Coordinates of C-alpha atoms in Angstrom, one line a residue:
Chain A
M654 CA 0.0 0.2 0.1
I655 CA 1.4 3.2 -1.2
D656 CA 1.2 6.1 1.7
S657 CA -0.4 8.9 0.0
T658 CA 0.1 11.4 3.1
P659 CA 2.4 14.6 1.6
P660 CA 5.3 15.7 3.5
A661 CA 4.7 18.2 6.5
I662 CA 6.9 20.6 5.0
Q663 CA 8.5 20.8 1.4
I664 CA 11.1 23.9 0.6
I665 CA 11.8 23.3 -2.7
E666 CA 15.0 25.6 -4.0
V667 CA 14.1 28.4 -2.0
S668 CA 16.2 31.8 -2.1
K669 CA 16.3 34.7 -0.2
H670 CA 17.9 37.7 0.3
Y671 CA 18.0 41.1 2.4
R672 CA 19.3 44.5 1.8
R673 CA 21.6 46.1 4.6
G674 CA 22.2 49.3 3.9
D675 CA 24.2 49.2 0.3
E676 CA 25.0 45.6 0.9
T677 CA 22.8 42.5 0.1
V678 CA 23.1 39.9 2.1
Q679 CA 22.0 36.6 0.7
V680 CA 20.3 34.4 3.5
L681 CA 19.2 31.6 1.5
D682 CA 20.4 30.3 -1.8
R683 CA 18.4 27.3 -3.5
F684 CA 17.6 25.8 -0.2
T685 CA 16.0 22.7 -0.5
L686 CA 14.4 20.6 2.6
T687 CA 11.7 17.7 3.2
V688 CA 10.1 17.6 6.6
E689 CA 7.7 14.3 7.1
P690 CA 4.8 14.2 9.5
E691 CA 5.2 13.8 12.9
A692 CA 9.1 14.8 12.7
F693 CA 10.8 16.9 15.6
V694 CA 13.3 18.9 13.7
A695 CA 15.9 20.5 15.1
L696 CA 17.5 23.6 12.8
M697 CA 21.1 24.3 14.2
A698 CA 23.0 27.4 12.9
P699 CA 24.5 30.0 14.4
S700 CA 23.5 33.6 14.7
G701 CA 22.7 35.3 11.3
S702 CA 22.7 32.1 9.5
G703 CA 19.0 32.6 8.3
K704 CA 17.4 29.9 10.4
S705 CA 15.0 32.2 11.5
T706 CA 14.1 33.4 8.3
L707 CA 13.7 29.7 7.4
L708 CA 11.0 29.4 10.0
N709 CA 9.0 32.7 8.9
L710 CA 8.9 31.5 5.5
M711 CA 7.9 28.2 6.5
G712 CA 5.0 29.9 8.7
G713 CA 4.3 32.6 5.9
L714 CA 5.2 35.3 7.4
D715 CA 7.8 36.2 4.6
R716 CA 7.6 35.5 1.0
P717 CA 10.9 33.8 -1.0
D718 CA 12.4 35.8 -3.4
A719 CA 12.6 32.5 -5.7
G720 CA 11.2 28.4 -5.2
R721 CA 8.2 26.8 -3.4
I722 CA 7.4 26.4 -0.1
V723 CA 4.7 23.7 0.5
I724 CA 2.9 23.3 3.9
A725 CA 0.8 19.8 4.4
G726 CA 0.0 19.7 0.4
T727 CA -0.3 23.7 0.3
D728 CA 1.6 25.7 -1.9
L729 CA 2.2 29.2 0.3
A730 CA 2.6 31.2 -2.9
T731 CA -1.1 30.5 -3.8
L732 CA -2.3 32.2 -0.9
N733 CA -3.3 35.9 -0.8
E734 CA -2.9 37.3 2.3
A735 CA -6.4 36.9 3.9
T736 CA -6.2 33.0 3.0
L737 CA -3.0 33.0 4.4
T738 CA -3.9 34.5 7.7
R739 CA -6.6 31.9 8.1
W740 CA -4.5 29.1 7.1
R741 CA -2.3 30.2 9.6
A742 CA -4.7 30.3 12.0
R743 CA -5.7 26.4 11.8
T744 CA -2.1 25.1 10.6
L745 CA 0.5 26.5 12.5
G746 CA 1.6 27.1 16.4
F747 CA 4.3 29.6 17.2
I748 CA 6.7 29.4 20.0
F749 CA 9.0 32.4 20.2
Q750 CA 12.0 32.8 22.7
L751 CA 10.5 35.9 23.9
Y752 CA 7.0 34.5 25.0
Y753 CA 4.8 37.5 23.7
L754 CA 2.3 37.0 26.4
I755 CA 0.1 39.8 27.1
P756 CA 1.3 40.9 30.6
V757 CA -2.1 42.3 32.1
L758 CA -4.3 39.2 30.6
S759 CA -3.9 36.0 32.9
A760 CA -2.5 32.7 31.4
A761 CA -5.9 31.6 30.7
R762 CA -6.6 34.7 28.8
N763 CA -3.4 34.7 27.0
V764 CA -4.1 30.9 25.5
E765 CA -8.0 31.7 25.0
L766 CA -7.0 34.3 22.0
P767 CA -6.4 32.0 19.4
L768 CA -9.8 30.4 20.3
L769 CA -11.5 33.7 19.6
L770 CA -11.3 33.6 16.1
L771 CA -13.2 30.4 16.0
P772 CA -17.1 29.7 16.4
L773 CA -16.8 28.5 20.1
S774 CA -18.9 29.0 23.3
R775 CA -17.5 30.2 26.3
E776 CA -17.6 26.7 27.8
E777 CA -16.0 25.2 25.2
R778 CA -13.5 28.0 24.9
H779 CA -12.7 27.2 28.5
R780 CA -12.6 23.9 28.4
R781 CA -9.9 23.6 25.7
V782 CA -7.9 26.7 27.9
E783 CA -7.8 24.3 30.9
A784 CA -6.7 21.0 28.6
A785 CA -4.2 23.2 26.9
L786 CA -2.4 24.6 30.1
T787 CA -2.8 21.3 31.8
L788 CA -1.1 19.6 29.1
A789 CA 1.8 22.3 28.9
G790 CA 2.3 21.4 32.7
L791 CA 1.0 24.6 34.3
P792 CA 0.2 23.8 37.7
P793 CA -4.0 24.5 37.7
E794 CA -3.8 27.0 40.6
R795 CA -1.5 29.5 38.3
H796 CA -4.1 29.3 35.7
R797 CA -5.2 32.6 36.9
F798 CA -2.0 34.2 37.5
R799 CA -0.7 37.3 34.9
P800 CA 2.7 36.4 33.4
T801 CA 4.5 38.8 35.4
E802 CA 3.7 36.3 38.3
L803 CA 4.9 33.4 36.4
S804 CA 8.4 32.1 36.2
G805 CA 10.2 31.8 32.7
G806 CA 9.9 28.4 32.2
Q807 CA 6.1 28.8 33.3
Q808 CA 5.5 31.5 30.9
Q809 CA 6.8 29.5 27.9
R810 CA 4.7 26.6 28.9
V811 CA 1.8 29.1 28.8
A812 CA 3.2 30.2 25.3
I813 CA 3.3 26.4 24.0
A814 CA -0.4 26.1 25.4
R815 CA -1.3 29.2 23.0
A816 CA 0.5 27.8 20.5
I817 CA -1.4 24.3 20.9
V818 CA -4.6 25.2 21.8
T819 CA -6.2 25.3 18.4
D820 CA -4.8 21.5 18.2
P821 CA -2.5 22.7 14.9
P822 CA -0.5 19.9 13.2
L823 CA 2.5 22.0 13.0
L824 CA 4.9 23.7 15.8
L825 CA 7.2 26.3 14.8
C826 CA 9.6 26.9 17.5
D827 CA 12.1 29.8 17.6
E828 CA 14.5 29.5 20.1
P829 CA 12.1 28.3 22.6
T830 CA 14.5 27.7 25.5
G831 CA 16.9 31.0 24.6
D832 CA 15.5 33.0 27.7
L833 CA 15.7 29.9 29.9
D834 CA 18.2 28.2 32.6
R835 CA 19.1 24.8 31.7
T836 CA 16.7 23.0 34.1
A837 CA 13.7 25.1 32.8
G838 CA 15.0 24.6 29.2
D839 CA 15.5 20.8 29.4
E840 CA 11.9 20.8 30.8
I841 CA 10.5 22.6 27.9
L842 CA 12.3 20.6 25.7
A843 CA 10.9 17.2 27.0
L844 CA 7.4 18.7 26.8
L845 CA 8.1 19.7 23.2
K846 CA 9.3 15.9 23.0
T847 CA 6.0 15.0 24.3
L848 CA 3.8 16.9 22.0
N849 CA 5.5 15.2 19.3
E850 CA 5.6 11.6 20.4
R851 CA 2.1 11.5 22.2
L852 CA 0.1 14.1 20.1
R853 CA 1.8 13.6 16.7
K854 CA 2.9 17.1 16.3
T855 CA 5.3 18.0 13.8
I856 CA 7.9 20.3 15.4
V857 CA 10.6 22.3 13.7
M858 CA 12.6 24.0 16.1
V859 CA 15.7 26.7 15.6
T860 CA 18.1 26.6 18.0
H861 CA 21.9 27.4 18.1
D862 CA 22.3 24.9 21.6
P863 CA 23.3 21.5 20.4
H864 CA 22.2 20.2 23.9
A865 CA 18.5 21.4 22.8
A866 CA 19.0 19.7 19.3
T867 CA 19.5 16.6 21.1
F868 CA 15.4 16.3 21.7
A869 CA 15.1 16.3 18.4
T870 CA 14.2 13.3 16.1
R871 CA 16.4 14.9 13.4
R872 CA 19.0 17.7 13.2
I873 CA 19.9 19.8 10.2
D874 CA 22.7 21.9 10.5
L875 CA 22.9 25.3 8.1
D876 CA 26.0 26.6 7.8
K877 CA 26.8 30.3 7.7
G878 CA 26.1 31.4 3.9
L879 CA 23.9 28.8 3.4
V880 CA 23.4 26.2 1.4
G881 CA 21.3 23.4 3.5
E882 CA 23.4 20.3 4.3
L883 CA 21.4 17.5 6.0
R884 CA 22.9 15.2 8.6
P885 CA 21.5 13.1 10.5
A886 CA 20.1 13.9 13.9
S887 CA 22.6 13.2 16.9
Chain B
M289 CA -21.1 32.4 19.6
K290 CA -19.2 34.6 17.6
S291 CA -20.4 38.2 19.4
P292 CA -17.5 40.7 18.9
L293 CA -17.5 41.3 22.6
R294 CA -15.8 38.4 23.1
F295 CA -12.6 40.3 22.1
S296 CA -13.4 42.8 25.2
P297 CA -10.8 41.6 27.4
L298 CA -8.1 41.8 24.6
V299 CA -9.1 45.8 23.8
L300 CA -9.4 46.6 27.7
S301 CA -6.2 44.9 28.0
A302 CA -4.5 47.8 26.0
L303 CA -6.1 50.3 28.1
R304 CA -5.3 48.5 31.4
R305 CA -1.1 48.2 30.5
H306 CA -0.6 52.2 31.4
R307 CA -3.5 52.7 33.4
L308 CA -2.4 56.6 34.5
R309 CA -1.6 57.2 30.6
T310 CA -5.5 56.0 30.0
W311 CA -6.8 57.6 32.9
L312 CA -5.4 61.2 32.1
T313 CA -6.5 60.3 28.6
I314 CA -10.0 60.3 29.2
L315 CA -9.9 63.1 31.8
S316 CA -8.1 65.3 28.6
V317 CA -11.7 64.1 26.8
L318 CA -13.5 64.5 29.8
I319 CA -12.2 68.1 29.9
A320 CA -13.0 68.7 25.9
F321 CA -16.5 67.3 26.3
L322 CA -17.2 69.1 29.7
L323 CA -16.6 72.4 28.2
F324 CA -18.0 71.5 25.0
G325 CA -21.4 70.8 27.2
L326 CA -20.7 74.0 28.8
L327 CA -20.3 76.2 26.1
Q328 CA -23.4 74.8 24.0
A329 CA -25.6 75.5 27.0
I330 CA -24.3 78.8 27.0
D331 CA -24.7 79.3 23.3
H332 CA -28.3 78.2 23.5
A333 CA -28.9 80.4 26.3
F334 CA -27.7 83.4 24.1
Y335 CA -29.4 82.0 21.3
G336 CA -31.9 79.9 22.1
G337 CA -34.2 83.0 22.0
V338 CA -33.7 83.0 18.2
K339 CA -35.3 80.2 17.5
A340 CA -37.9 80.7 19.8
A341 CA -38.8 84.2 17.8
G342 CA -41.2 83.6 15.4
R343 CA -40.7 82.3 11.7
R344 CA -43.2 84.5 9.7
I345 CA -42.6 87.8 12.3
L346 CA -40.4 90.7 10.9
V347 CA -39.0 93.5 13.5
T348 CA -39.3 97.1 12.6
M349 CA -37.0 99.6 14.3
S350 CA -35.1 102.8 14.0
A351 CA -32.7 102.6 11.3
E352 CA -30.6 105.2 13.5
S353 CA -30.4 103.4 16.9
M354 CA -32.3 100.8 18.6
V355 CA -33.2 103.4 21.3
E356 CA -34.4 105.9 18.9
P357 CA -38.5 105.7 18.9
L358 CA -40.8 105.4 15.7
P359 CA -44.3 106.7 15.4
R360 CA -46.7 104.7 16.5
A361 CA -49.0 105.5 13.1
Y362 CA -46.2 103.5 11.0
A363 CA -48.5 100.4 12.4
A364 CA -51.2 101.7 10.9
E365 CA -49.5 102.3 7.7
I366 CA -47.9 99.2 7.2
T367 CA -51.0 97.1 8.0
T368 CA -52.5 98.5 4.8
M369 CA -49.2 96.9 2.9
K370 CA -49.7 93.8 0.7
D371 CA -49.1 90.7 2.4
V372 CA -48.8 91.9 5.9
H373 CA -51.0 89.9 8.3
H374 CA -51.3 92.4 11.3
V375 CA -49.0 94.7 13.2
A376 CA -48.1 95.0 17.1
Y377 CA -45.9 97.4 18.6
E378 CA -44.2 97.5 22.2
V379 CA -42.2 99.9 24.3
W380 CA -39.3 98.8 26.5
M381 CA -39.8 100.0 29.6
G382 CA -36.1 99.9 30.8
G383 CA -38.0 98.8 34.6
Y384 CA -36.5 97.8 37.5
Y385 CA -38.1 97.0 41.4
Q386 CA -37.1 99.1 44.0
H387 CA -33.0 98.5 43.0
H388 CA -31.2 98.9 39.7
N389 CA -29.9 95.7 39.5
Q390 CA -33.4 94.2 40.2
L391 CA -34.3 94.7 36.5
L392 CA -37.6 93.5 35.1
Y393 CA -37.9 92.4 31.5
A394 CA -41.2 95.2 31.3
L395 CA -42.9 95.9 27.7
A396 CA -45.8 98.2 27.4
V397 CA -47.7 96.7 24.9
S398 CA -51.2 96.7 22.8
P399 CA -52.7 94.1 25.1
R400 CA -55.0 92.2 22.4
R401 CA -52.8 92.2 19.7
W402 CA -50.3 91.1 22.1
L403 CA -52.2 88.3 23.5
A404 CA -53.5 87.6 19.8
E405 CA -49.8 86.6 19.4
E406 CA -48.3 85.0 22.3
G407 CA -51.5 84.5 24.3
R408 CA -51.4 80.5 23.5
A409 CA -48.2 80.3 25.4
L410 CA -49.2 81.2 28.7
I411 CA -51.2 79.2 31.3
L412 CA -53.4 81.7 33.9
P413 CA -56.8 81.9 34.6
H414 CA -59.0 83.6 32.0
R415 CA -60.5 85.8 34.7
E416 CA -56.9 87.3 35.2
I417 CA -56.8 88.2 31.6
S418 CA -60.1 89.8 31.7
A419 CA -59.0 91.9 34.6
W420 CA -56.0 93.0 32.9
L421 CA -57.6 94.0 29.4
K422 CA -59.8 96.2 31.6
D423 CA -57.6 97.7 34.1
R424 CA -55.4 100.5 31.9
S425 CA -52.6 100.5 34.9
G426 CA -52.8 96.4 35.2
A427 CA -49.9 94.0 35.0
L428 CA -49.8 90.3 33.5
V429 CA -46.3 89.1 34.9
G430 CA -44.4 85.9 34.8
N431 CA -44.4 83.5 37.6
S432 CA -40.9 83.5 37.6
V433 CA -40.4 86.8 38.4
A434 CA -43.3 86.9 40.6
R435 CA -41.6 84.1 42.7
T436 CA -38.4 86.0 43.1
Y437 CA -40.2 89.0 44.3
G438 CA -42.6 87.3 46.3
W439 CA -46.0 89.2 44.2
K440 CA -49.7 88.4 44.6
P441 CA -52.4 89.2 42.3
G442 CA -53.8 92.4 43.5
E443 CA -50.8 93.8 45.0
I444 CA -49.3 97.3 43.4
V445 CA -46.1 97.2 42.1
P446 CA -43.9 100.5 42.1
M447 CA -42.1 99.7 38.8
R448 CA -39.3 102.5 38.1
S449 CA -37.7 103.8 35.1
D450 CA -34.8 106.1 33.9
I451 CA -35.8 105.9 30.3
W452 CA -39.1 106.8 30.9
I453 CA -39.9 109.8 33.3
H454 CA -43.3 111.4 33.3
P455 CA -43.2 115.2 32.1
D456 CA -43.5 116.3 36.1
G457 CA -40.3 114.1 36.7
R458 CA -41.5 111.3 38.8
N459 CA -40.1 108.2 37.5
T460 CA -42.3 105.6 38.9
W461 CA -44.5 103.5 37.0
P462 CA -47.0 101.9 39.9
V463 CA -48.8 98.9 38.4
R464 CA -51.3 96.5 39.9
I465 CA -50.7 92.9 39.2
D466 CA -53.9 91.6 37.4
G467 CA -52.3 88.0 36.7
I468 CA -49.3 85.6 37.2
F469 CA -48.9 83.2 34.4
H470 CA -46.9 80.3 34.1
S471 CA -45.6 79.8 30.1
T472 CA -44.1 77.2 27.9
K473 CA -41.4 79.5 26.5
K474 CA -39.2 80.0 29.3
A475 CA -38.1 83.8 28.2
L476 CA -41.9 84.6 29.0
S477 CA -41.9 83.7 32.5
E478 CA -39.4 86.6 33.1
G479 CA -42.4 89.2 31.4
F480 CA -43.6 91.7 33.1
L481 CA -46.4 93.5 30.8
V482 CA -48.0 97.0 31.0
H483 CA -50.4 98.8 29.0
Y484 CA -49.4 101.0 25.7
R485 CA -51.8 103.4 26.6
Y486 CA -50.7 103.5 30.1
W487 CA -47.1 104.8 29.1
N488 CA -48.6 107.0 26.3
T489 CA -50.7 108.8 28.6
G490 CA -48.3 108.8 31.4
M491 CA -45.7 110.4 29.1
G492 CA -48.2 112.7 27.7
N493 CA -49.1 110.9 24.2
P494 CA -45.9 111.0 22.5
N495 CA -47.7 108.4 20.3
Q496 CA -44.0 106.6 20.0
V497 CA -43.3 102.8 19.9
S498 CA -39.3 101.2 20.3
L499 CA -40.6 98.6 17.7
L500 CA -43.0 97.2 15.4
R501 CA -43.4 93.6 15.1
V502 CA -44.9 92.7 11.6
K503 CA -46.6 89.5 10.8
V504 CA -46.1 88.5 7.2
T505 CA -49.1 86.5 5.4
H506 CA -46.5 83.6 3.9
L507 CA -43.3 82.9 5.0
R508 CA -41.8 83.4 1.4
D509 CA -42.9 87.2 1.6
L510 CA -40.8 87.6 4.3
G511 CA -37.6 89.4 2.6
K512 CA -40.1 91.2 0.2
V513 CA -42.1 92.8 2.7
A514 CA -39.2 93.8 4.9
R515 CA -37.7 95.7 1.8
A516 CA -41.1 97.4 1.0
I517 CA -41.3 98.8 4.6
D518 CA -37.8 99.8 4.3
A519 CA -38.3 101.4 1.1
R520 CA -41.9 103.2 2.4
F521 CA -40.0 105.0 5.0
A522 CA -36.6 105.7 3.7
N523 CA -37.3 109.2 3.0
S524 CA -39.3 110.1 6.4
P525 CA -37.7 111.9 9.4
H526 CA -37.5 108.3 10.4
P527 CA -36.1 105.9 8.5
T528 CA -36.6 102.1 9.6
R529 CA -34.6 99.1 9.5
T530 CA -36.8 95.8 9.3
A531 CA -35.5 92.3 9.6
S532 CA -36.8 88.9 10.4
A533 CA -37.4 88.5 14.3
Q534 CA -34.7 85.8 14.5
T535 CA -32.1 87.9 12.6
F536 CA -32.8 90.8 15.1
V537 CA -32.5 88.5 18.0
K538 CA -29.2 87.4 17.0
H539 CA -27.7 91.0 16.1
F540 CA -29.2 92.3 19.7
I541 CA -26.7 89.5 21.3
N542 CA -24.1 90.0 19.0
Q543 CA -24.2 93.9 19.8
T544 CA -22.6 92.9 23.3
V545 CA -20.3 90.1 22.1
D546 CA -20.3 87.3 19.2
I547 CA -20.8 84.3 21.4
G548 CA -21.0 81.9 18.8
V549 CA -17.6 83.0 17.4
I550 CA -16.1 82.6 20.8
V551 CA -17.6 79.4 21.6
E552 CA -16.6 77.8 17.9
D553 CA -12.8 79.4 18.7
I554 CA -12.4 77.7 22.1
L555 CA -13.8 74.4 21.2
A556 CA -11.4 74.0 18.0
A557 CA -8.7 74.6 20.3
V558 CA -10.0 72.3 23.2
F559 CA -11.0 69.6 20.5
F560 CA -7.5 69.8 18.5
T561 CA -5.5 69.4 22.1
M562 CA -7.8 66.3 22.9
L563 CA -7.2 64.8 19.4
L564 CA -2.9 65.3 19.8
V565 CA -3.5 63.8 23.1
T566 CA -5.8 60.7 22.6
A567 CA -4.0 60.1 19.1
N568 CA -0.5 60.4 21.0
T569 CA -1.6 57.9 23.4
L570 CA -2.9 55.4 21.0
T571 CA 0.3 55.8 18.8
R572 CA 2.6 54.9 21.7
S573 CA 0.4 52.0 23.0
V574 CA 0.7 50.0 19.7
R575 CA 4.2 51.0 19.3
E576 CA 4.8 49.3 22.4
R577 CA 2.9 46.4 21.6
S578 CA 4.1 46.1 18.0
G579 CA 5.7 42.3 19.2
E580 CA 1.9 41.3 20.7
I581 CA 0.6 42.8 17.7
A582 CA 2.7 40.3 15.2
V583 CA 2.0 37.3 17.5
L584 CA -1.6 38.1 17.1
H585 CA -0.9 38.2 13.2
T586 CA 0.7 34.4 13.6
Q587 CA -2.1 32.9 15.4
G588 CA -4.4 34.0 12.4
Y589 CA -5.8 37.7 13.6
S590 CA -6.0 39.3 10.2
R591 CA -4.9 43.0 9.7
P592 CA -8.8 44.6 9.5
L593 CA -9.4 42.5 13.0
I594 CA -6.5 44.2 14.1
F595 CA -7.6 47.8 13.1
A596 CA -11.0 46.9 14.5
L597 CA -9.7 46.3 17.8
I598 CA -7.7 49.5 17.8
L599 CA -10.6 51.4 16.4
A600 CA -12.6 50.0 19.4
E601 CA -9.8 51.0 21.9
A602 CA -10.0 54.5 20.9
L603 CA -14.1 54.3 20.9
I604 CA -13.7 53.4 24.5
L605 CA -11.4 55.9 25.5
V606 CA -13.2 58.7 23.8
L607 CA -16.6 57.5 24.9
T608 CA -15.5 57.0 28.4
G609 CA -14.5 60.4 28.6
A610 CA -17.3 62.1 26.1
L611 CA -19.9 60.7 28.4
A612 CA -18.3 61.5 31.8
G613 CA -17.9 65.2 30.7
T614 CA -21.3 65.7 29.2
G615 CA -22.9 64.2 32.2
L616 CA -20.8 66.4 34.4
A617 CA -22.0 69.2 31.8
V618 CA -25.4 68.1 32.2
L619 CA -25.1 68.3 36.3
I620 CA -23.3 71.9 36.0
V621 CA -26.2 73.2 34.3
Q622 CA -28.6 72.2 36.3
G623 CA -27.0 73.6 39.1
L624 CA -26.8 76.6 37.3
R625 CA -29.9 77.0 35.8
S626 CA -32.0 77.5 39.4
T627 CA -29.7 80.4 39.8
L628 CA -29.5 82.0 36.3
E629 CA -32.7 81.3 35.1
A630 CA -33.9 84.9 35.5
Y631 CA -31.2 86.0 33.3
L632 CA -30.4 82.8 31.1
P633 CA -33.8 81.2 30.7
Y634 CA -32.5 79.4 27.9
L635 CA -29.4 77.7 29.7
T636 CA -30.0 74.0 29.1
L637 CA -28.1 71.2 27.2
T638 CA -30.4 70.5 24.4
P639 CA -31.0 66.6 23.1
R640 CA -29.2 68.2 19.6
T641 CA -25.8 68.9 22.0
I642 CA -26.3 65.3 23.4
L643 CA -26.6 63.7 19.7
L644 CA -24.0 66.1 18.4
T645 CA -21.4 64.8 21.7
L646 CA -22.1 61.2 20.4
G647 CA -21.3 62.0 16.6
L648 CA -18.3 63.9 17.6
S649 CA -16.9 60.9 20.3
L650 CA -17.5 58.8 17.1
L651 CA -15.4 61.1 14.8
F652 CA -12.6 62.0 17.0
A653 CA -12.4 58.1 17.8
V654 CA -11.6 57.6 14.0
L655 CA -9.4 60.5 13.7
S656 CA -7.0 59.4 16.6
S657 CA -6.7 56.4 15.7
L658 CA -5.6 56.9 12.0
L659 CA -2.0 57.2 12.9
P660 CA -2.0 53.8 14.7
L661 CA -4.0 52.1 12.2
L662 CA -1.4 53.6 9.5
Q663 CA 1.3 52.1 12.0
V664 CA -0.3 48.7 11.9
Q665 CA -0.7 48.8 8.3
R666 CA 2.9 49.4 7.8
L667 CA 4.0 46.8 10.5
R668 CA 6.0 43.9 9.4
T669 CA 5.3 41.1 11.4
V670 CA 9.0 39.4 11.0
D671 CA 10.6 42.7 11.7
A672 CA 8.4 43.4 14.9
L673 CA 9.0 39.8 16.1
R674 CA 12.8 40.1 15.3
R675 CA 13.0 43.4 17.4
G676 CA 11.0 42.0 20.4

């Protein structure tokens, strides 16, 4: 029997450059990558090598100069701004180094934000928020706490809950442990690993930390200057 | 299930971020709309009488000055003119009671003609009207002025006037209160009406009047009749100037001060300042939240939705201040009315002002959010996330 499930991510001959003053910086040059569904990929590279750019392209936040990006069978080039926004809402969950939580809203309210776009009752939203926060490992008594009342690790758990609350198949993580100490960082990485293994989320994690990459099932090193070279995960 | 109210915690969170800044902005809006309410009330206090003045009425007075009298015979002559329905006349008594600062809004009028014109606006027993018509030295007074001085029907009031002095040198015009009326017209409740014949006899029959009130048959003839009257007396010893009653009242007020211009100038400055303050608050707020706005975008919040959220934020800021300011203005105007009713009977906040407040609030909310909306339009999600 032939498996007809398309790859989770197909990056085909993608190029991207930026202008920095008079200088042109080529961050991606005919880059090609395929990520299978339910994979946990660590994109490793030093700062400025284009890994965040790659993540933004995968999330449809930026457009490539050349090449194609196909996510779960959808060619992003075919989507206009409005369709892309709706597609992003149901397909992707973003996790950032700086959490980006709204400081005056409780953890639960922060997690509820993506659900406000869906036709759900208040009770259903509440149920999903509690489930996501519990899954992310935030103690129930802290669900009503504001981000400033939580530790860095707990704030990142809230951000992860926010990313998974709509149950998207793909999580894009940009240095998710970059602002955490080793213990808290390991807990977050273990959580991501759990989400990958138990909930079968496809995860692409950008990191410059080799230790973080050990939690992934596949590691891809991007050399500075860029041409993608695939190496087996360590 | 898809009520826009579900976004209210998100909108309110933006306002709760810098509470002091939010409250100061609301305070600036409150002060702007408080001033707007008060100045509109003052404007209405002065110009309310303009609107109350009859639309089909012309006022004819001396072309030389407002205090120069006209011959009473003009009334009969104008009555014969085409498109004129009837003519009434009056003399401004310039009266006061006991002291100069206790002014009386006293007019010497032709009673039957005056009652035919204004009688429907008066509420008083018919017997009091009959008594006044028969009593040449009698007066009808408004309930407001009667209450001020504690007058009762039958009482003799020694009105004085420094303008009209009897040939023997007396300046006292004693009148009997024949009736006290309530009126649907605020200005009338301050009225003090005496017979023209009483004044004319007392002055030795000069047969003069301060002004003539000419009612035209049709509203469309107003301008034509006014020009005809002035043309008729242009070469006489007493040339006239005729204008609509509304124009006359406005002109009379503007001789002292052009309230309208002052009100407009102050409000323009106040609202411009308020607009700058509100726009600045929203712009700073959006700039500080660019990272969060970018994250909302990654979650599926479209730009139009983010625009709507910022507009809602502006609406809450402006409407809260506007409603509080207008409410405060209503309270202040009500407080002032009890003491100033005698001088400014039209001092009030009209429903038109309240509607105008709502309209202006919406307009200023939109205007003040233009710059922040432009910021969001220009915001590149990737750059905002990179800046952090």
